[in-house]
PDB file of C-alpha atoms and ligand atoms in Angstrom:
ATOM      1  CA  MET J   1      33.809  20.069  44.130  1.00 86.00           C
ATOM      2  CA  ASN J   2      36.823  18.503  42.401  1.00 93.00           C
ATOM      3  CA  SER J   3      38.777  20.432  39.789  1.00 93.00           C
ATOM      4  CA  ILE J   4      37.169  18.621  36.834  1.00 93.00           C
ATOM      5  CA  ASP J   5      33.694  19.565  38.061  1.00 95.00           C
ATOM      6  CA  LYS J   6      34.828  23.074  38.831  1.00 95.00           C
ATOM      7  CA  LEU J   7      36.208  23.612  35.317  1.00 94.00           C
ATOM      8  CA  THR J   8      33.050  22.054  33.839  1.00 96.00           C
ATOM      9  CA  GLU J   9      30.945  24.558  35.758  1.00 96.00           C
ATOM     10  CA  ILE J  10      33.012  27.431  34.358  1.00 95.00           C
ATOM     11  CA  PHE J  11      32.488  26.280  30.757  1.00 96.00           C
ATOM     12  CA  ARG J  12      28.792  25.690  31.434  1.00 95.00           C
ATOM     13  CA  SER J  13      28.424  29.354  32.275  1.00 93.00           C
ATOM     14  CA  PHE J  14      29.564  30.278  28.733  1.00 92.00           C
ATOM     15  CA  PRO J  15      26.800  31.349  26.317  1.00 84.00           C
ATOM     16  CA  GLY J  16      25.210  28.433  24.502  1.00 85.00           C
ATOM     17  CA  ILE J  17      27.263  25.712  26.228  1.00 92.00           C
ATOM     18  CA  GLY J  18      25.463  22.733  27.796  1.00 93.00           C
ATOM     19  CA  PRO J  19      26.823  20.248  30.374  1.00 93.00           C
ATOM     20  CA  ARG J  20      28.028  17.660  27.838  1.00 94.00           C
ATOM     21  CA  GLN J  21      29.875  20.218  25.739  1.00 95.00           C
ATOM     22  CA  ALA J  22      31.387  21.713  28.882  1.00 95.00           C
ATOM     23  CA  ARG J  23      32.683  18.286  29.886  1.00 95.00           C
ATOM     24  CA  ARG J  24      34.149  17.740  26.396  1.00 95.00           C
ATOM     25  CA  PHE J  25      36.059  21.028  26.697  1.00 95.00           C
ATOM     26  CA  VAL J  26      37.509  19.915  30.035  1.00 95.00           C
ATOM     27  CA  TYR J  27      38.751  16.560  28.700  1.00 95.00           C
ATOM     28  CA  PHE J  28      40.092  18.280  25.589  1.00 95.00           C
ATOM     29  CA  LEU J  29      42.132  20.657  27.741  1.00 94.00           C
ATOM     30  CA  LEU J  30      43.353  17.853  30.007  1.00 92.00           C
ATOM     31  CA  SER J  31      44.635  15.956  26.969  1.00 94.00           C
ATOM     32  CA  LYS J  32      46.832  18.913  25.978  1.00 92.00           C
ATOM     33  CA  LYS J  33      50.450  19.497  26.929  1.00 86.00           C
ATOM     34  CA  ASN J  34      51.334  22.003  29.643  1.00 84.00           C
ATOM     35  CA  GLY J  35      52.633  24.538  27.107  1.00 91.00           C
ATOM     36  CA  TYR J  36      49.205  24.722  25.482  1.00 93.00           C
ATOM     37  CA  LEU J  37      47.484  25.429  28.775  1.00 91.00           C
ATOM     38  CA  ASP J  38      50.068  28.053  29.762  1.00 92.00           C
ATOM     39  CA  ASP J  39      49.545  29.781  26.387  1.00 94.00           C
ATOM     40  CA  LEU J  40      45.789  29.658  26.811  1.00 93.00           C
ATOM     41  CA  ALA J  41      45.903  31.179  30.284  1.00 92.00           C
ATOM     42  CA  LYS J  42      48.358  33.846  29.122  1.00 93.00           C
ATOM     43  CA  THR J  43      46.251  34.744  26.058  1.00 92.00           C
ATOM     44  CA  ILE J  44      43.125  35.159  28.164  1.00 91.00           C
ATOM     45  CA  LEU J  45      44.931  37.435  30.608  1.00 91.00           C
ATOM     46  CA  GLU J  46      46.485  39.441  27.765  1.00 88.00           C
ATOM     47  CA  ALA J  47      43.097  39.923  26.109  1.00 84.00           C
ATOM     48  CA  ARG J  48      41.740  41.219  29.394  1.00 83.00           C
ATOM     49  CA  LYS J  49      44.616  43.701  29.625  1.00 85.00           C
ATOM     50  CA  ASP J  50      44.551  44.863  25.945  1.00 88.00           C
ATOM     51  CA  VAL J  51      40.807  45.238  25.763  1.00 90.00           C
ATOM     52  CA  ASN J  52      38.903  48.250  27.078  1.00 91.00           C
ATOM     53  CA  THR J  53      35.222  49.083  27.222  1.00 93.00           C
ATOM     54  CA  CYS J  54      34.433  52.134  25.088  1.00 95.00           C
ATOM     55  CA  GLU J  55      33.057  54.842  27.347  1.00 95.00           C
ATOM     56  CA  SER J  56      30.714  56.054  24.616  1.00 95.00           C
ATOM     57  CA  CYS J  57      29.153  52.915  23.075  1.00 97.00           C
ATOM     58  CA  PHE J  58      30.238  50.395  25.748  1.00 97.00           C
ATOM     59  CA  ARG J  59      31.612  47.852  23.318  1.00 96.00           C
ATOM     60  CA  TYR J  60      34.841  45.984  23.914  1.00 94.00           C
ATOM     61  CA  PHE J  61      37.725  47.148  21.766  1.00 94.00           C
ATOM     62  CA  VAL J  62      41.447  46.430  21.562  1.00 91.00           C
ATOM     63  CA  SER J  63      43.285  49.439  22.914  1.00 85.00           C
ATOM     64  CA  ASN J  64      46.717  47.758  22.882  1.00 78.00           C
ATOM     65  CA  GLY J  65      47.706  49.603  26.022  1.00 73.00           C
ATOM     66  CA  THR J  66      47.238  53.037  24.366  1.00 79.00           C
ATOM     67  CA  GLY J  67      44.977  54.071  27.233  1.00 79.00           C
ATOM     68  CA  SER J  68      42.325  55.163  24.724  1.00 86.00           C
ATOM     69  CA  THR J  69      38.848  55.253  26.221  1.00 91.00           C
ATOM     70  CA  LEU J  70      36.974  55.533  22.904  1.00 94.00           C
ATOM     71  CA  CYS J  71      36.710  52.845  20.229  1.00 95.00           C
ATOM     72  CA  SER J  72      37.568  53.501  16.569  1.00 93.00           C
ATOM     73  CA  ILE J  73      33.916  54.150  15.687  1.00 95.00           C
ATOM     74  CA  CYS J  74      33.300  56.640  18.478  1.00 95.00           C
ATOM     75  CA  ARG J  75      36.514  58.453  17.492  1.00 94.00           C
ATOM     76  CA  ASN J  76      35.361  58.700  13.866  1.00 94.00           C
ATOM     77  CA  SER J  77      33.777  62.081  13.092  1.00 93.00           C
ATOM     78  CA  SER J  78      32.707  60.986   9.605  1.00 95.00           C
ATOM     79  CA  ARG J  79      30.210  58.466  11.040  1.00 96.00           C
ATOM     80  CA  ASN J  80      26.584  59.572  11.042  1.00 96.00           C
ATOM     81  CA  TRP J  81      26.224  60.856  14.604  1.00 96.00           C
ATOM     82  CA  SER J  82      22.519  61.636  14.144  1.00 96.00           C
ATOM     83  CA  GLN J  83      21.700  57.907  14.316  1.00 96.00           C
ATOM     84  CA  LEU J  84      22.080  55.672  17.365  1.00 97.00           C
ATOM     85  CA  LEU J  85      21.603  51.921  16.989  1.00 96.00           C
ATOM     86  CA  VAL J  86      20.784  50.207  20.281  1.00 96.00           C
ATOM     87  CA  ILE J  87      21.774  46.529  20.342  1.00 95.00           C
ATOM     88  CA  ALA J  88      22.078  43.868  23.027  1.00 95.00           C
ATOM     89  CA  LYS J  89      25.628  42.595  22.695  1.00 93.00           C
ATOM     90  CA  ASP J  90      29.045  42.898  21.081  1.00 94.00           C
ATOM     91  CA  VAL J  91      28.470  40.091  18.559  1.00 91.00           C
ATOM     92  CA  ASP J  92      25.422  41.988  17.248  1.00 92.00           C
ATOM     93  CA  PHE J  93      27.684  44.959  16.630  1.00 93.00           C
ATOM     94  CA  GLU J  94      30.036  42.741  14.627  1.00 92.00           C
ATOM     95  CA  SER J  95      27.210  41.391  12.440  1.00 89.00           C
ATOM     96  CA  VAL J  96      25.844  44.870  11.659  1.00 91.00           C
ATOM     97  CA  GLU J  97      29.262  46.402  11.053  1.00 92.00           C
ATOM     98  CA  LYS J  98      30.200  43.544   8.731  1.00 91.00           C
ATOM     99  CA  SER J  99      27.017  44.077   6.687  1.00 89.00           C
ATOM    100  CA  GLY J 100      28.205  47.620   5.850  1.00 90.00           C
ATOM    101  CA  ALA J 101      24.555  48.701   6.037  1.00 88.00           C
ATOM    102  CA  TYR J 102      24.964  51.147   8.884  1.00 93.00           C
ATOM    103  CA  GLN J 103      27.069  54.294   9.187  1.00 95.00           C
ATOM    104  CA  GLY J 104      25.762  55.637  12.483  1.00 96.00           C
ATOM    105  CA  ILE J 105      26.850  55.168  16.090  1.00 97.00           C
ATOM    106  CA  TYR J 106      26.116  52.188  18.336  1.00 97.00           C
ATOM    107  CA  PHE J 107      25.062  51.610  21.907  1.00 98.00           C
ATOM    108  CA  ILE J 108      25.599  48.179  23.470  1.00 97.00           C
ATOM    109  CA  LEU J 109      23.096  47.376  26.215  1.00 97.00           C
ATOM    110  CA  GLY J 110      25.179  44.505  27.563  1.00 95.00           C
ATOM    111  CA  GLY J 111      22.238  42.099  27.808  1.00 93.00           C
ATOM    112  CA  THR J 112      18.482  41.688  27.579  1.00 94.00           C
ATOM    113  CA  ILE J 113      15.659  41.665  30.114  1.00 95.00           C
ATOM    114  CA  PRO J 114      14.055  38.296  30.904  1.00 93.00           C
ATOM    115  CA  ILE J 115      10.240  38.193  31.017  1.00 93.00           C
ATOM    116  CA  LEU J 116       8.892  39.066  34.498  1.00 91.00           C
ATOM    117  CA  GLU J 117      12.296  40.345  35.613  1.00 92.00           C
ATOM    118  CA  LYS J 118      11.865  42.272  38.875  1.00 93.00           C
ATOM    119  CA  SER J 119      14.862  44.599  38.464  1.00 94.00           C
ATOM    120  CA  PRO J 120      15.188  45.211  34.706  1.00 93.00           C
ATOM    121  CA  GLU J 121      17.500  48.184  35.319  1.00 93.00           C
ATOM    122  CA  THR J 122      20.192  45.795  36.600  1.00 93.00           C
ATOM    123  CA  LYS J 123      20.149  43.682  33.412  1.00 94.00           C
ATOM    124  CA  ILE J 124      20.992  46.335  30.831  1.00 96.00           C
ATOM    125  CA  ARG J 125      22.783  49.713  30.685  1.00 97.00           C
ATOM    126  CA  ILE J 126      19.559  51.674  30.742  1.00 97.00           C
ATOM    127  CA  HIS J 127      20.883  54.614  32.811  1.00 97.00           C
ATOM    128  CA  GLU J 128      23.892  54.987  30.525  1.00 97.00           C
ATOM    129  CA  LEU J 129      21.618  54.843  27.476  1.00 97.00           C
ATOM    130  CA  LEU J 130      19.334  57.566  28.799  1.00 97.00           C
ATOM    131  CA  GLN J 131      22.321  59.744  29.679  1.00 96.00           C
ATOM    132  CA  THR J 132      23.795  59.295  26.211  1.00 96.00           C
ATOM    133  CA  VAL J 133      20.494  60.095  24.504  1.00 96.00           C
ATOM    134  CA  GLU J 134      19.797  63.146  26.666  1.00 96.00           C
ATOM    135  CA  LYS J 135      23.271  64.602  26.163  1.00 95.00           C
ATOM    136  CA  ARG J 136      23.383  64.113  22.383  1.00 95.00           C
ATOM    137  CA  ALA J 137      19.782  65.210  21.876  1.00 95.00           C
ATOM    138  CA  LYS J 138      20.399  68.363  23.916  1.00 93.00           C
ATOM    139  CA  ASP J 139      23.431  69.139  21.763  1.00 92.00           C
ATOM    140  CA  SER J 140      21.235  68.581  18.666  1.00 91.00           C
ATOM    141  CA  ILE J 141      23.524  65.787  17.492  1.00 93.00           C
ATOM    142  CA  LEU J 142      21.077  62.913  17.834  1.00 96.00           C
ATOM    143  CA  LYS J 143      17.970  62.660  15.614  1.00 96.00           C
ATOM    144  CA  GLU J 144      17.043  58.982  15.449  1.00 96.00           C
ATOM    145  CA  ILE J 145      17.268  55.982  17.767  1.00 96.00           C
ATOM    146  CA  ILE J 146      16.970  52.531  16.206  1.00 95.00           C
ATOM    147  CA  ILE J 147      16.297  49.660  18.596  1.00 94.00           C
ATOM    148  CA  SER J 148      17.352  46.278  17.225  1.00 92.00           C
ATOM    149  CA  MET J 149      16.650  43.391  19.580  1.00 90.00           C
ATOM    150  CA  SER J 150      16.315  39.699  18.739  1.00 85.00           C
ATOM    151  CA  LEU J 151      12.829  38.698  17.612  1.00 82.00           C
ATOM    152  CA  ASN J 152      12.037  36.488  20.591  1.00 86.00           C
ATOM    153  CA  PRO J 153      10.035  37.151  23.791  1.00 90.00           C
ATOM    154  CA  GLU J 154      13.070  38.370  25.750  1.00 92.00           C
ATOM    155  CA  GLY J 155      14.143  40.665  22.914  1.00 91.00           C
ATOM    156  CA  GLU J 156      10.631  42.075  22.595  1.00 92.00           C
ATOM    157  CA  ASN J 157      10.391  42.554  26.357  1.00 95.00           C
ATOM    158  CA  THR J 158      13.641  44.512  26.270  1.00 95.00           C
ATOM    159  CA  GLU J 159      12.474  46.593  23.315  1.00 94.00           C
ATOM    160  CA  GLN J 160       9.246  47.555  25.122  1.00 95.00           C
ATOM    161  CA  TYR J 161      11.148  48.498  28.266  1.00 96.00           C
ATOM    162  CA  ILE J 162      13.608  50.722  26.389  1.00 96.00           C
ATOM    163  CA  LYS J 163      10.869  52.379  24.344  1.00 96.00           C
ATOM    164  CA  LYS J 164       9.011  53.289  27.525  1.00 96.00           C
ATOM    165  CA  ALA J 165      12.171  54.632  29.173  1.00 96.00           C
ATOM    166  CA  LEU J 166      13.085  56.678  26.094  1.00 96.00           C
ATOM    167  CA  LYS J 167       9.610  58.124  25.557  1.00 96.00           C
ATOM    168  CA  PRO J 168      10.107  61.356  27.561  1.00 96.00           C
ATOM    169  CA  PHE J 169      13.305  62.149  25.619  1.00 95.00           C
ATOM    170  CA  VAL J 170      11.745  61.242  22.287  1.00 95.00           C
ATOM    171  CA  GLU J 171       8.897  63.648  22.995  1.00 95.00           C
ATOM    172  CA  LYS J 172      11.019  66.407  24.524  1.00 95.00           C
ATOM    173  CA  TYR J 173      13.561  66.517  21.703  1.00 96.00           C
ATOM    174  CA  GLY J 174      11.370  65.348  18.811  1.00 95.00           C
ATOM    175  CA  LEU J 175      13.530  62.286  18.144  1.00 96.00           C
ATOM    176  CA  LYS J 176      12.580  59.550  15.737  1.00 95.00           C
ATOM    177  CA  LEU J 177      12.318  56.096  17.312  1.00 94.00           C
ATOM    178  CA  SER J 178      12.410  53.150  14.944  1.00 92.00           C
ATOM    179  CA  ILE J 179      12.920  49.408  14.742  1.00 88.00           C
ATOM    180  CA  PRO J 180      14.373  47.435  11.815  1.00 85.00           C
ATOM    181  CA  GLY J 181      11.824  46.037   9.340  1.00 78.00           C
ATOM    182  CA  LYS J 182      10.698  42.491   9.982  1.00 67.00           C
ATOM    183  CA  GLY J 183      12.851  41.068   7.237  1.00 58.00           C
ATOM    184  CA  LEU J 184      14.370  39.171  10.110  1.00 55.00           C
ATOM    185  CA  SER J 185      12.118  36.190  10.773  1.00 52.00           C
ATOM    186  CA  THR J 186      10.622  35.351  14.166  1.00 49.00           C
ATOM    187  CA  GLY J 187      13.136  33.986  16.632  1.00 50.00           C
ATOM    188  CA  THR J 188      16.033  35.360  14.623  1.00 63.00           C
ATOM    189  CA  GLU J 189      19.079  36.592  16.438  1.00 72.00           C
ATOM    190  CA  LEU J 190      20.866  39.543  14.928  1.00 74.00           C
ATOM    191  CA  GLU J 191      24.087  37.701  15.639  1.00 74.00           C
ATOM    192  CA  TYR J 192      23.220  34.933  13.145  1.00 72.00           C
ATOM    193  CA  SER J 193      21.661  37.100  10.435  1.00 77.00           C
ATOM    194  CA  ASP J 194      23.481  37.445   7.126  1.00 79.00           C
ATOM    195  CA  SER J 195      24.570  40.836   5.780  1.00 82.00           C
ATOM    196  CA  GLU J 196      21.809  41.037   3.142  1.00 81.00           C
ATOM    197  CA  THR J 197      19.073  40.442   5.738  1.00 81.00           C
ATOM    198  CA  ILE J 198      20.533  43.091   8.057  1.00 82.00           C
ATOM    199  CA  LYS J 199      20.787  45.567   5.175  1.00 83.00           C
ATOM    200  CA  ASN J 200      17.133  45.070   4.210  1.00 81.00           C
ATOM    201  CA  ALA J 201      15.916  45.209   7.802  1.00 82.00           C
ATOM    202  CA  LEU J 202      17.748  48.477   8.457  1.00 83.00           C
ATOM    203  CA  ARG J 203      16.632  50.004   5.178  1.00 81.00           C
ATOM    204  CA  ASN J 204      12.978  49.080   5.804  1.00 79.00           C
ATOM    205  CA  ARG J 205      12.803  50.235   9.392  1.00 81.00           C
ATOM    206  CA  THR J 206       9.467  51.232  10.844  1.00 79.00           C
ATOM    207  CA  GLU J 207       8.356  53.487  13.686  1.00 78.00           C
TER     208      GLU J 207
HETATM  209 ZN1   ZN Q 301      32.600  53.206  20.992  1.00 58.00          ZN
END
């Protein structure tokens, strides 16, 4: 594989990028001066170094070399720790946080489970989620888990899988399990929902 094809393949692996777009990125980069490419490479490496994964909610956050292992939300005692919002990815977190509709704590699954997936436990952080729920429920901190997946077959598949896995804990500790109201239309991704829609969906959540 030559270097143009190799770079194209890398861009193709990005979310939402098709072969033609990937190729356009490659030619765009090739048309740039060396300084631009050096800056780009440096910025990517710096981001990798400055960014940590929060050990509580598993989202990426800028730690700026402070060595902090918890993000600003998981360090904030004035958040509502009785609520845990389970979402698929970091961009979903950004949409919800921007809406200002939610004051609780998050958990980022890190993906979704494709239909007919043989090893669903390798696609999302299910073990970490169960550990988090068990620990906080045992300490009487956690009261409600809200599962907010995209309204498409993969999102629904993931929701069903998590609900089943959480069931023993929900029963044992008397937790409330809810999903946002269907103000979000079918096929909607949380990532692309506006603040008003997210607010309504979270307010009108159902069991
Ligand atoms: Zn966190």
